[in-house]
Amino acid sequence: MSSTRQPRSLRRTAVAATSAALAGVLLAACGSGGSGSGGTQSGPVHIKVWAWYPQFKQVVAEFNKTHKDVQVDWVQAGVGQDEYTKLKTALKAGQGAPDVVMLEFQELPTIQLSKGLLDMGKYGAGADKDKYVSWAWNQASDGDHVYAIPVDGGPMAMMYRADLFKKYNLKVPTTWAEYKEEAAKLHKADPKAYMTDFGPDESAGGWRQGLMWQAGSRPYTYSASKLPNIGVNMNDAGAKKVYDYWGDLVKNKLVDTTSYGTTDFYNGLSTGKYATYIAAGWGPGYLSSVAKKTSGKWRVAPLPQWTAGDNAQGDWGGSSFSVTSQTQHPKEATEVARELFGTSKAAWKIGIDQAYLFPLSNPILNGAYFKDKKYDFFGGQQINKVFVPAANGIGTFDWSPFQDYAYNTDTSEVGKAVQGSTDWSAVNDNVQDQVTSYAAKQGFKVNK
């Protein structure tokens, strides 16, 4: 999340580490990570936190008001990749890292591989397991080892312009086959209108991955405890199904191919060029900020299914709190990571009402306040009655320690397909070849 409500993946700009650096941390991965215990001191322990959540200053104030022995010192060290670059530099230097840091889920394996994260399981964090949706907890932990506390996520759904659907007599699709039919109907009625925008750029890498997640694709089998082994299957049936489908929509000009996060993309959402926006649970806040004049015209429906009646779901984005290995106060830092949001109704009221965070804490996620909340931008619809079942229906998913490279490779191959220089049917195979080769060169033992 950012204060400007940018989608998480829009902030990703480059591969986070060089090949040599990644190979180096893999070789060192079997070593032990440590943390200082800190000396005795009078007064409360101060814990430095890096995070970019919207309205986070209020959340910190709430924590500090309700905790006497531990106080949070918040630093906005950058958004997304900017923060990660600073964190990796500090970890490599052996100094300068915060006690607690906000990390997106896909970043956890890379940082953990460098021994940059404290195992919070040693300080009681394992007791929180049942407080979070299982797929998120599994991404933040490895058996009894806990490397992050989930905060927010991005279960996917379909936002659509109710006025445009009525104008063009479109049916709200429940399957991807119906979605394609309605896309053709819309474009025939108005050649300047599209059912949606297919993001071909790197900023939409998480969006494309979320669609594959829903289709059953599981590109990685990864556990830090099983290094150097990793499974890489970027061209499984689910992945190919997604690109065959969207490639056909692109070729037939039924969807646009404007890069996400651009002025043209924003205009498409606000002018009626796009009738739907396949987005995440944080998307309502983003949409309401970039398409303010369309307030009241949007509604939310479940993500179309590949098979009628199914309940397959995918996620786009999500973040957590981790404790870094440089902390001198592991116990107190773990307390901060667990309780800044955790199950705090006061903190989550700020997060939900002012920051559009989508909670992964079960009591908050499934509580009446969140599920029954009405949104004026969506015509008073209780949109979380769509998003909450989606969040609860998401299956397990592993990320890789080279996610930046994988996203960049996928983006490059998708770009070639959009331009017509590569067939869509070859995209996934090309990505598989490049990513497995890259992983092997870094010292991973790749199982295809």
Short mmCIF file of C-alpha atoms in Angstrom, two decimals:
data_model
loop_
_atom_site.label_atom_id
_atom_site.label_comp_id
_atom_site.label_asym_id
_atom_site.label_seq_id
_atom_site.Cartn_x
_atom_site.Cartn_y
_atom_site.Cartn_z
CA MET A 1 0.00 0.00 0.00
CA SER A 2 1.04 3.58 -0.47
CA SER A 3 -0.30 6.91 0.57
CA THR A 4 -1.32 7.53 -3.01
CA ARG A 5 -3.18 4.23 -3.21
CA GLN A 6 -1.01 2.85 -5.99
CA PRO A 7 -1.35 -0.90 -6.63
CA ARG A 8 1.52 -2.69 -4.93
CA SER A 9 3.03 -4.10 -8.10
CA LEU A 10 3.02 -0.69 -9.79
CA ARG A 11 5.96 0.15 -7.56
CA ARG A 12 8.13 -2.70 -8.77
CA THR A 13 10.78 -1.34 -11.11
CA ALA A 14 13.77 -3.64 -11.36
CA VAL A 15 15.30 -6.98 -10.43
CA ALA A 16 16.14 -6.61 -6.76
CA ALA A 17 19.49 -8.37 -6.71
CA THR A 18 22.21 -9.30 -9.15
CA SER A 19 22.88 -12.93 -10.02
CA ALA A 20 26.09 -12.90 -8.04
CA ALA A 21 24.39 -11.54 -4.94
CA LEU A 22 21.62 -14.13 -5.07
CA ALA A 23 24.09 -16.94 -5.56
CA GLY A 24 26.05 -15.67 -2.58
CA VAL A 25 23.11 -15.67 -0.20
CA LEU A 26 22.10 -19.15 -1.32
CA LEU A 27 25.55 -20.45 -0.44
CA ALA A 28 25.25 -18.80 2.97
CA ALA A 29 21.66 -19.94 3.56
CA CYS A 30 22.66 -22.94 5.62
CA GLY A 31 24.41 -20.65 8.11
CA SER A 32 22.72 -19.47 11.26
CA GLY A 33 21.19 -16.05 11.69
CA GLY A 34 21.44 -14.21 14.98
CA SER A 35 20.02 -11.24 16.76
CA GLY A 36 21.13 -9.16 19.66
CA SER A 37 19.39 -9.47 22.99
CA GLY A 38 19.93 -5.83 23.89
CA GLY A 39 21.08 -4.41 27.17
CA THR A 40 19.01 -3.26 30.09
CA GLN A 41 17.57 0.20 29.89
CA SER A 42 15.12 2.37 31.75
CA GLY A 43 11.81 3.36 30.24
CA PRO A 44 9.99 1.75 27.32
CA VAL A 45 11.83 -0.08 24.54
CA HIS A 46 11.69 1.84 21.27
CA ILE A 47 11.20 -0.23 18.11
CA LYS A 48 11.95 1.30 14.72
CA VAL A 49 9.41 0.36 12.04
CA TRP A 50 9.61 0.91 8.29
CA ALA A 51 6.20 0.90 6.58
CA TRP A 52 4.26 2.81 3.95
CA TYR A 53 0.66 1.95 4.84
CA PRO A 54 -1.76 4.85 4.31
CA GLN A 55 -2.76 6.60 7.53
CA PHE A 56 -0.14 4.55 9.38
CA LYS A 57 0.69 7.47 11.67
CA GLN A 58 -2.69 6.98 13.35
CA VAL A 59 -2.13 3.24 13.74
CA VAL A 60 1.23 3.90 15.41
CA ALA A 61 -0.38 6.44 17.73
CA GLU A 62 -2.99 3.86 18.72
CA PHE A 63 -0.32 1.27 19.47
CA ASN A 64 1.78 3.69 21.52
CA LYS A 65 -1.30 4.77 23.48
CA THR A 66 -2.12 1.19 24.47
CA HIS A 67 1.43 -0.12 25.13
CA LYS A 68 3.53 1.23 28.00
CA ASP A 69 6.67 -0.91 27.82
CA VAL A 70 7.12 -0.79 24.03
CA GLN A 71 6.88 2.25 21.77
CA VAL A 72 7.02 2.43 17.98
CA ASP A 73 9.22 4.91 16.12
CA TRP A 74 7.87 4.98 12.57
CA VAL A 75 10.00 5.81 9.52
CA GLN A 76 8.70 6.09 5.96
CA ALA A 77 11.80 4.67 4.29
CA GLY A 78 10.31 4.43 0.82
CA VAL A 79 7.52 2.65 -1.00
CA GLY A 80 7.88 -0.89 -2.29
CA GLN A 81 11.12 -1.37 -4.18
CA ASP A 82 12.65 1.80 -2.73
CA GLU A 83 12.27 0.41 0.76
CA TYR A 84 13.52 -3.02 -0.26
CA THR A 85 16.67 -1.59 -1.81
CA LYS A 86 17.47 0.28 1.40
CA LEU A 87 16.73 -2.81 3.48
CA LYS A 88 18.97 -5.07 1.41
CA THR A 89 21.76 -2.52 1.55
CA ALA A 90 21.47 -2.32 5.34
CA LEU A 91 21.37 -6.09 5.75
CA LYS A 92 24.44 -6.51 3.57
CA ALA A 93 26.27 -3.81 5.55
CA GLY A 94 25.33 -5.43 8.85
CA GLN A 95 23.78 -2.25 10.21
CA GLY A 96 21.05 0.28 9.54
CA ALA A 97 18.06 -2.03 9.21
CA PRO A 98 14.90 -1.32 11.23
CA ASP A 99 13.60 -3.64 13.92
CA VAL A 100 10.34 -4.26 12.05
CA VAL A 101 9.75 -3.86 8.33
CA MET A 102 6.74 -3.99 6.04
CA LEU A 103 7.24 -6.58 3.29
CA GLU A 104 5.00 -7.82 0.52
CA PHE A 105 4.51 -11.57 0.56
CA GLN A 106 6.42 -12.18 -2.66
CA GLU A 107 9.49 -10.49 -1.14
CA LEU A 108 9.67 -12.74 1.93
CA PRO A 109 11.61 -15.66 0.37
CA THR A 110 14.30 -13.34 -1.04
CA ILE A 111 14.88 -11.49 2.23
CA GLN A 112 14.65 -14.68 4.30
CA LEU A 113 17.20 -16.38 2.05
CA SER A 114 19.75 -13.71 2.96
CA LYS A 115 19.18 -14.48 6.66
CA GLY A 116 17.68 -11.04 7.02
CA LEU A 117 14.59 -12.11 8.95
CA LEU A 118 14.23 -13.18 12.56
CA ASP A 119 12.34 -16.38 13.33
CA MET A 120 9.50 -14.93 15.40
CA GLY A 121 8.37 -18.44 16.24
CA LYS A 122 11.02 -18.38 18.97
CA TYR A 123 9.18 -15.48 20.60
CA GLY A 124 5.64 -16.82 20.59
CA ALA A 125 4.39 -15.78 17.15
CA GLY A 126 3.31 -19.33 16.35
CA ALA A 127 0.35 -18.81 18.67
CA ASP A 128 -1.14 -16.48 16.04
CA LYS A 129 -1.53 -19.17 13.39
CA ASP A 130 -5.29 -19.59 13.70
CA LYS A 131 -5.86 -15.83 13.73
CA TYR A 132 -5.08 -15.55 10.01
CA VAL A 133 -6.37 -17.03 6.78
CA SER A 134 -4.36 -20.18 6.17
CA TRP A 135 -2.94 -19.32 2.73
CA ALA A 136 -1.43 -16.08 4.08
CA TRP A 137 -0.03 -17.72 7.21
CA ASN A 138 1.59 -20.42 5.10
CA GLN A 139 3.35 -17.76 3.03
CA ALA A 140 4.63 -16.08 6.18
CA SER A 141 5.89 -19.23 7.89
CA ASP A 142 7.77 -22.46 7.34
CA GLY A 143 6.58 -25.11 9.76
CA ASP A 144 7.20 -23.75 13.26
CA HIS A 145 9.35 -20.93 11.89
CA VAL A 146 7.49 -17.63 11.57
CA TYR A 147 9.10 -14.98 9.39
CA ALA A 148 6.21 -12.53 9.05
CA ILE A 149 2.84 -11.58 10.47
CA PRO A 150 0.22 -11.13 7.74
CA VAL A 151 -1.56 -7.78 7.56
CA ASP A 152 -3.50 -7.22 4.35
CA GLY A 153 -4.17 -9.07 1.11
CA GLY A 154 -5.69 -8.78 -2.34
CA PRO A 155 -8.38 -11.39 -3.07
CA MET A 156 -9.57 -10.76 -6.60
CA ALA A 157 -13.03 -9.90 -7.89
CA MET A 158 -14.63 -8.18 -10.86
CA MET A 159 -15.59 -4.52 -10.54
CA TYR A 160 -17.96 -3.44 -13.29
CA ARG A 161 -19.76 -0.34 -14.51
CA ALA A 162 -23.42 -1.06 -13.82
CA ASP A 163 -24.51 1.86 -16.02
CA LEU A 164 -22.53 0.58 -19.02
CA PHE A 165 -23.79 -2.96 -18.54
CA LYS A 166 -27.34 -1.60 -18.59
CA LYS A 167 -26.66 0.66 -21.59
CA TYR A 168 -25.27 -2.17 -23.71
CA ASN A 169 -27.54 -4.86 -22.26
CA LEU A 170 -24.60 -6.88 -20.97
CA LYS A 171 -24.94 -9.85 -18.66
CA VAL A 172 -22.76 -9.91 -15.54
CA PRO A 173 -20.55 -12.90 -16.41
CA THR A 174 -20.06 -15.76 -13.99
CA THR A 175 -17.62 -17.70 -16.18
CA TRP A 176 -14.68 -16.66 -18.32
CA ALA A 177 -16.50 -18.00 -21.37
CA GLU A 178 -19.37 -15.60 -20.66
CA TYR A 179 -16.88 -12.82 -20.03
CA LYS A 180 -15.48 -13.28 -23.53
CA GLU A 181 -18.98 -13.31 -25.04
CA GLU A 182 -19.91 -10.07 -23.32
CA ALA A 183 -16.58 -8.52 -24.33
CA ALA A 184 -17.35 -9.23 -27.98
CA LYS A 185 -20.86 -7.85 -27.60
CA LEU A 186 -19.58 -4.63 -26.03
CA HIS A 187 -16.82 -4.02 -28.56
CA LYS A 188 -19.21 -4.61 -31.45
CA ALA A 189 -21.62 -2.04 -30.04
CA ASP A 190 -18.82 0.47 -29.37
CA PRO A 191 -15.42 -0.20 -31.00
CA LYS A 192 -13.84 2.39 -28.68
CA ALA A 193 -14.94 0.48 -25.56
CA TYR A 194 -13.28 -2.58 -24.07
CA MET A 195 -14.35 -5.08 -21.46
CA THR A 196 -11.13 -4.34 -19.57
CA ASP A 197 -7.43 -3.68 -19.90
CA PHE A 198 -4.91 -6.51 -20.05
CA GLY A 199 -1.81 -5.20 -18.30
CA PRO A 200 1.22 -6.33 -20.36
CA ASP A 201 3.81 -4.43 -18.33
CA GLU A 202 5.83 -5.41 -15.27
CA SER A 203 3.55 -3.39 -13.00
CA ALA A 204 0.79 -5.90 -13.78
CA GLY A 205 2.95 -8.95 -13.06
CA GLY A 206 1.12 -9.64 -9.81
CA TRP A 207 -2.23 -9.23 -11.55
CA ARG A 208 -1.36 -11.83 -14.17
CA GLN A 209 0.03 -14.13 -11.47
CA GLY A 210 -3.22 -13.78 -9.52
CA LEU A 211 -5.23 -14.88 -12.55
CA MET A 212 -2.97 -17.91 -12.95
CA TRP A 213 -3.33 -18.64 -9.24
CA GLN A 214 -7.10 -18.79 -9.72
CA ALA A 215 -6.65 -21.10 -12.73
CA GLY A 216 -4.78 -23.60 -10.56
CA SER A 217 -1.24 -22.69 -11.58
CA ARG A 218 1.41 -23.30 -8.93
CA PRO A 219 4.69 -22.15 -10.50
CA TYR A 220 6.89 -22.82 -7.47
CA THR A 221 7.34 -25.44 -4.79
CA TYR A 222 9.55 -23.76 -2.24
CA SER A 223 10.48 -24.09 1.40
CA ALA A 224 13.49 -22.45 3.04
CA SER A 225 13.99 -25.60 5.10
CA LYS A 226 14.50 -27.65 1.94
CA LEU A 227 17.17 -25.54 0.24
CA PRO A 228 18.70 -25.74 -2.29
CA ASN A 229 15.73 -27.65 -3.75
CA ILE A 230 13.01 -25.72 -5.51
CA GLY A 231 10.29 -26.69 -7.95
CA VAL A 232 9.78 -24.43 -10.96
CA ASN A 233 6.79 -25.03 -13.23
CA MET A 234 5.97 -21.77 -14.99
CA ASN A 235 4.24 -23.53 -17.89
CA ASP A 236 1.75 -25.74 -16.09
CA ALA A 237 -1.78 -26.19 -17.40
CA GLY A 238 -3.25 -23.32 -15.39
CA ALA A 239 -0.67 -20.83 -16.62
CA LYS A 240 -1.13 -21.86 -20.23
CA LYS A 241 -4.92 -21.67 -19.91
CA VAL A 242 -4.70 -18.05 -18.78
CA TYR A 243 -2.42 -16.85 -21.55
CA ASP A 244 -4.28 -18.78 -24.23
CA TYR A 245 -7.48 -17.08 -23.09
CA TRP A 246 -6.20 -13.53 -22.69
CA GLY A 247 -4.01 -13.83 -25.76
CA ASP A 248 -7.13 -14.58 -27.79
CA LEU A 249 -8.89 -11.53 -26.31
CA VAL A 250 -5.88 -9.36 -27.16
CA LYS A 251 -5.60 -10.66 -30.72
CA ASN A 252 -9.30 -10.01 -31.32
CA LYS A 253 -9.01 -6.54 -29.78
CA LEU A 254 -11.65 -7.32 -27.17
CA VAL A 255 -9.43 -5.95 -24.40
CA ASP A 256 -7.03 -3.03 -24.34
CA THR A 257 -3.29 -3.40 -23.68
CA THR A 258 -2.41 -0.12 -21.98
CA SER A 259 0.25 -0.25 -19.29
CA TYR A 260 -1.12 -0.12 -15.76
CA GLY A 261 -0.48 2.99 -13.72
CA THR A 262 -0.36 5.32 -16.74
CA THR A 263 -2.54 8.33 -17.48
CA ASP A 264 -4.24 6.43 -20.29
CA PHE A 265 -5.06 3.59 -17.91
CA TYR A 266 -6.55 5.96 -15.34
CA ASN A 267 -8.56 7.67 -18.08
CA GLY A 268 -9.86 4.31 -19.22
CA LEU A 269 -11.24 3.63 -15.77
CA SER A 270 -12.84 7.05 -15.45
CA THR A 271 -14.22 7.65 -18.95
CA GLY A 272 -16.07 4.41 -19.59
CA LYS A 273 -13.48 3.00 -21.95
CA TYR A 274 -13.27 -0.04 -19.64
CA ALA A 275 -16.49 -1.70 -18.53
CA THR A 276 -14.80 -3.88 -15.91
CA TYR A 277 -11.72 -3.83 -13.74
CA ILE A 278 -10.43 -7.20 -12.53
CA ALA A 279 -8.92 -6.09 -9.26
CA ALA A 280 -7.93 -6.96 -5.71
CA GLY A 281 -9.48 -6.32 -2.31
CA TRP A 282 -7.50 -3.08 -2.04
CA GLY A 283 -8.77 -2.04 -5.47
CA PRO A 284 -11.90 -0.21 -4.28
CA GLY A 285 -9.76 2.45 -2.63
CA TYR A 286 -7.49 2.71 -5.65
CA LEU A 287 -10.41 2.95 -8.07
CA SER A 288 -12.24 5.56 -6.01
CA SER A 289 -9.11 7.74 -6.00
CA VAL A 290 -8.37 7.61 -9.75
CA ALA A 291 -11.96 7.59 -11.05
CA LYS A 292 -13.74 9.85 -8.58
CA LYS A 293 -16.27 11.16 -11.09
CA THR A 294 -17.63 7.64 -11.63
CA SER A 295 -18.74 7.31 -8.01
CA GLY A 296 -21.96 5.34 -7.65
CA LYS A 297 -21.64 3.71 -11.07
CA TRP A 298 -19.51 0.72 -10.10
CA ARG A 299 -20.51 -2.60 -8.56
CA VAL A 300 -18.52 -5.69 -7.52
CA ALA A 301 -19.16 -9.28 -8.61
CA PRO A 302 -17.21 -12.49 -7.97
CA LEU A 303 -14.30 -13.36 -10.23
CA PRO A 304 -15.57 -15.31 -13.26
CA GLN A 305 -14.87 -19.02 -13.01
CA TRP A 306 -13.32 -21.37 -15.54
CA THR A 307 -15.98 -23.95 -14.75
CA ALA A 308 -19.52 -22.88 -13.88
CA GLY A 309 -20.26 -23.32 -10.20
CA ASP A 310 -16.64 -23.51 -9.07
CA ASN A 311 -15.16 -21.30 -6.35
CA ALA A 312 -11.53 -20.93 -7.46
CA GLN A 313 -9.86 -17.75 -6.27
CA GLY A 314 -6.62 -15.83 -6.75
CA ASP A 315 -4.77 -13.09 -4.92
CA TRP A 316 -3.04 -9.95 -6.15
CA GLY A 317 -0.82 -8.37 -3.55
CA GLY A 318 -0.53 -8.52 0.20
CA SER A 319 1.80 -7.38 2.91
CA SER A 320 3.13 -8.31 6.31
CA PHE A 321 5.38 -7.27 9.18
CA SER A 322 8.73 -8.98 9.64
CA VAL A 323 11.39 -8.56 12.29
CA THR A 324 14.87 -8.13 10.87
CA SER A 325 17.88 -10.09 12.08
CA GLN A 326 19.57 -6.85 13.16
CA THR A 327 17.11 -6.05 15.93
CA GLN A 328 18.55 -5.76 19.43
CA HIS A 329 15.11 -6.36 20.92
CA PRO A 330 13.68 -9.51 19.32
CA LYS A 331 10.96 -10.07 21.93
CA GLU A 332 9.65 -6.52 21.80
CA ALA A 333 9.98 -6.29 18.02
CA THR A 334 7.95 -9.48 17.68
CA GLU A 335 5.29 -7.95 19.92
CA VAL A 336 5.13 -4.92 17.65
CA ALA A 337 4.87 -7.04 14.49
CA ARG A 338 2.08 -9.08 16.04
CA GLU A 339 0.09 -6.25 17.56
CA LEU A 340 0.39 -3.13 15.38
CA PHE A 341 -2.64 -4.40 13.52
CA GLY A 342 -3.18 -7.98 14.63
CA THR A 343 -6.74 -8.23 15.91
CA SER A 344 -6.91 -4.63 17.15
CA LYS A 345 -10.35 -3.29 16.26
CA ALA A 346 -9.16 0.30 16.73
CA ALA A 347 -6.20 -0.12 14.36
CA TRP A 348 -8.28 -1.96 11.82
CA LYS A 349 -11.02 0.67 11.87
CA ILE A 350 -8.36 3.12 10.69
CA GLY A 351 -7.05 0.62 8.14
CA ILE A 352 -10.48 -0.23 6.76
CA ASP A 353 -12.14 3.20 6.81
CA GLN A 354 -9.23 5.40 5.81
CA ALA A 355 -6.70 3.19 4.04
CA TYR A 356 -8.85 0.57 2.28
CA LEU A 357 -6.67 -2.20 3.68
CA PHE A 358 -8.09 -5.67 3.21
CA PRO A 359 -7.61 -7.56 6.51
CA LEU A 360 -6.21 -11.07 6.67
CA SER A 361 -6.93 -11.39 10.39
CA ASN A 362 -9.82 -13.83 10.70
CA PRO A 363 -11.72 -12.00 13.46
CA ILE A 364 -11.60 -8.74 11.50
CA LEU A 365 -12.09 -10.28 8.04
CA ASN A 366 -15.14 -12.25 9.08
CA GLY A 367 -16.50 -9.66 11.51
CA ALA A 368 -19.75 -7.84 10.85
CA TYR A 369 -18.14 -4.39 10.74
CA PHE A 370 -16.05 -5.28 7.69
CA LYS A 371 -18.42 -7.65 5.90
CA ASP A 372 -21.47 -5.42 6.25
CA LYS A 373 -19.78 -2.10 5.48
CA LYS A 374 -21.49 -0.14 2.70
CA TYR A 375 -19.50 1.85 0.13
CA ASP A 376 -20.97 4.95 -1.49
CA PHE A 377 -18.61 4.68 -4.44
CA PHE A 378 -20.24 1.34 -5.25
CA GLY A 379 -23.78 2.60 -4.90
CA GLY A 380 -24.03 1.54 -1.27
CA GLN A 381 -23.14 -2.07 -2.06
CA GLN A 382 -21.70 -4.23 0.71
CA ILE A 383 -18.79 -5.18 -1.51
CA ASN A 384 -16.97 -7.21 1.12
CA LYS A 385 -19.71 -9.80 0.91
CA VAL A 386 -18.00 -10.58 -2.40
CA PHE A 387 -14.39 -10.10 -1.32
CA VAL A 388 -14.55 -11.96 2.01
CA PRO A 389 -15.69 -15.31 0.51
CA ALA A 390 -13.01 -14.82 -2.13
CA ALA A 391 -10.35 -14.37 0.55
CA ASN A 392 -11.54 -17.43 2.41
CA GLY A 393 -11.50 -19.50 -0.78
CA ILE A 394 -7.91 -18.83 -1.86
CA GLY A 395 -5.65 -21.88 -2.07
CA THR A 396 -2.05 -22.22 -0.95
CA PHE A 397 0.71 -20.69 -3.06
CA ASP A 398 4.52 -20.53 -2.82
CA TRP A 399 6.67 -17.63 -3.99
CA SER A 400 10.24 -17.93 -5.21
CA PRO A 401 13.44 -16.27 -3.94
CA PHE A 402 13.89 -14.78 -7.42
CA GLN A 403 10.43 -13.29 -7.92
CA ASP A 404 11.70 -10.06 -9.49
CA TYR A 405 13.49 -11.96 -12.20
CA ALA A 406 10.46 -14.17 -12.82
CA TYR A 407 8.14 -11.17 -13.14
CA ASN A 408 10.52 -9.35 -15.47
CA THR A 409 10.95 -12.42 -17.67
CA ASP A 410 7.21 -12.97 -17.88
CA THR A 411 6.69 -9.31 -18.77
CA SER A 412 9.27 -9.47 -21.53
CA GLU A 413 7.67 -12.53 -23.13
CA VAL A 414 4.14 -11.14 -22.77
CA GLY A 415 5.30 -7.93 -24.44
CA LYS A 416 6.58 -9.90 -27.41
CA ALA A 417 3.25 -11.71 -27.71
CA VAL A 418 1.27 -8.45 -27.54
CA GLN A 419 3.45 -7.06 -30.33
CA GLY A 420 2.90 -10.19 -32.39
CA SER A 421 6.55 -11.26 -32.51
CA THR A 422 5.92 -14.35 -30.35
CA ASP A 423 2.92 -16.66 -30.33
CA TRP A 424 0.94 -16.61 -27.11
CA SER A 425 1.21 -20.40 -26.88
CA ALA A 426 4.99 -20.07 -26.52
CA VAL A 427 5.04 -17.49 -23.71
CA ASN A 428 4.87 -19.86 -20.75
CA ASP A 429 7.43 -22.27 -22.21
CA ASN A 430 9.85 -19.44 -22.89
CA VAL A 431 9.46 -18.15 -19.34
CA GLN A 432 9.99 -21.64 -17.94
CA ASP A 433 13.22 -22.10 -19.86
CA GLN A 434 14.67 -18.78 -18.78
CA VAL A 435 13.65 -18.95 -15.13
CA THR A 436 14.86 -22.53 -14.61
CA SER A 437 18.19 -21.65 -16.23
CA TYR A 438 18.52 -18.59 -14.02
CA ALA A 439 17.67 -20.52 -10.86
CA ALA A 440 20.20 -23.24 -11.64
CA LYS A 441 22.93 -20.65 -12.19
CA GLN A 442 22.21 -19.24 -8.72
CA GLY A 443 22.87 -22.63 -7.15
CA PHE A 444 19.32 -23.92 -6.73
CA LYS A 445 18.57 -27.54 -7.46
CA VAL A 446 15.60 -27.17 -9.80
CA ASN A 447 12.86 -29.74 -10.04
CA LYS A 448 10.69 -29.13 -13.11
#
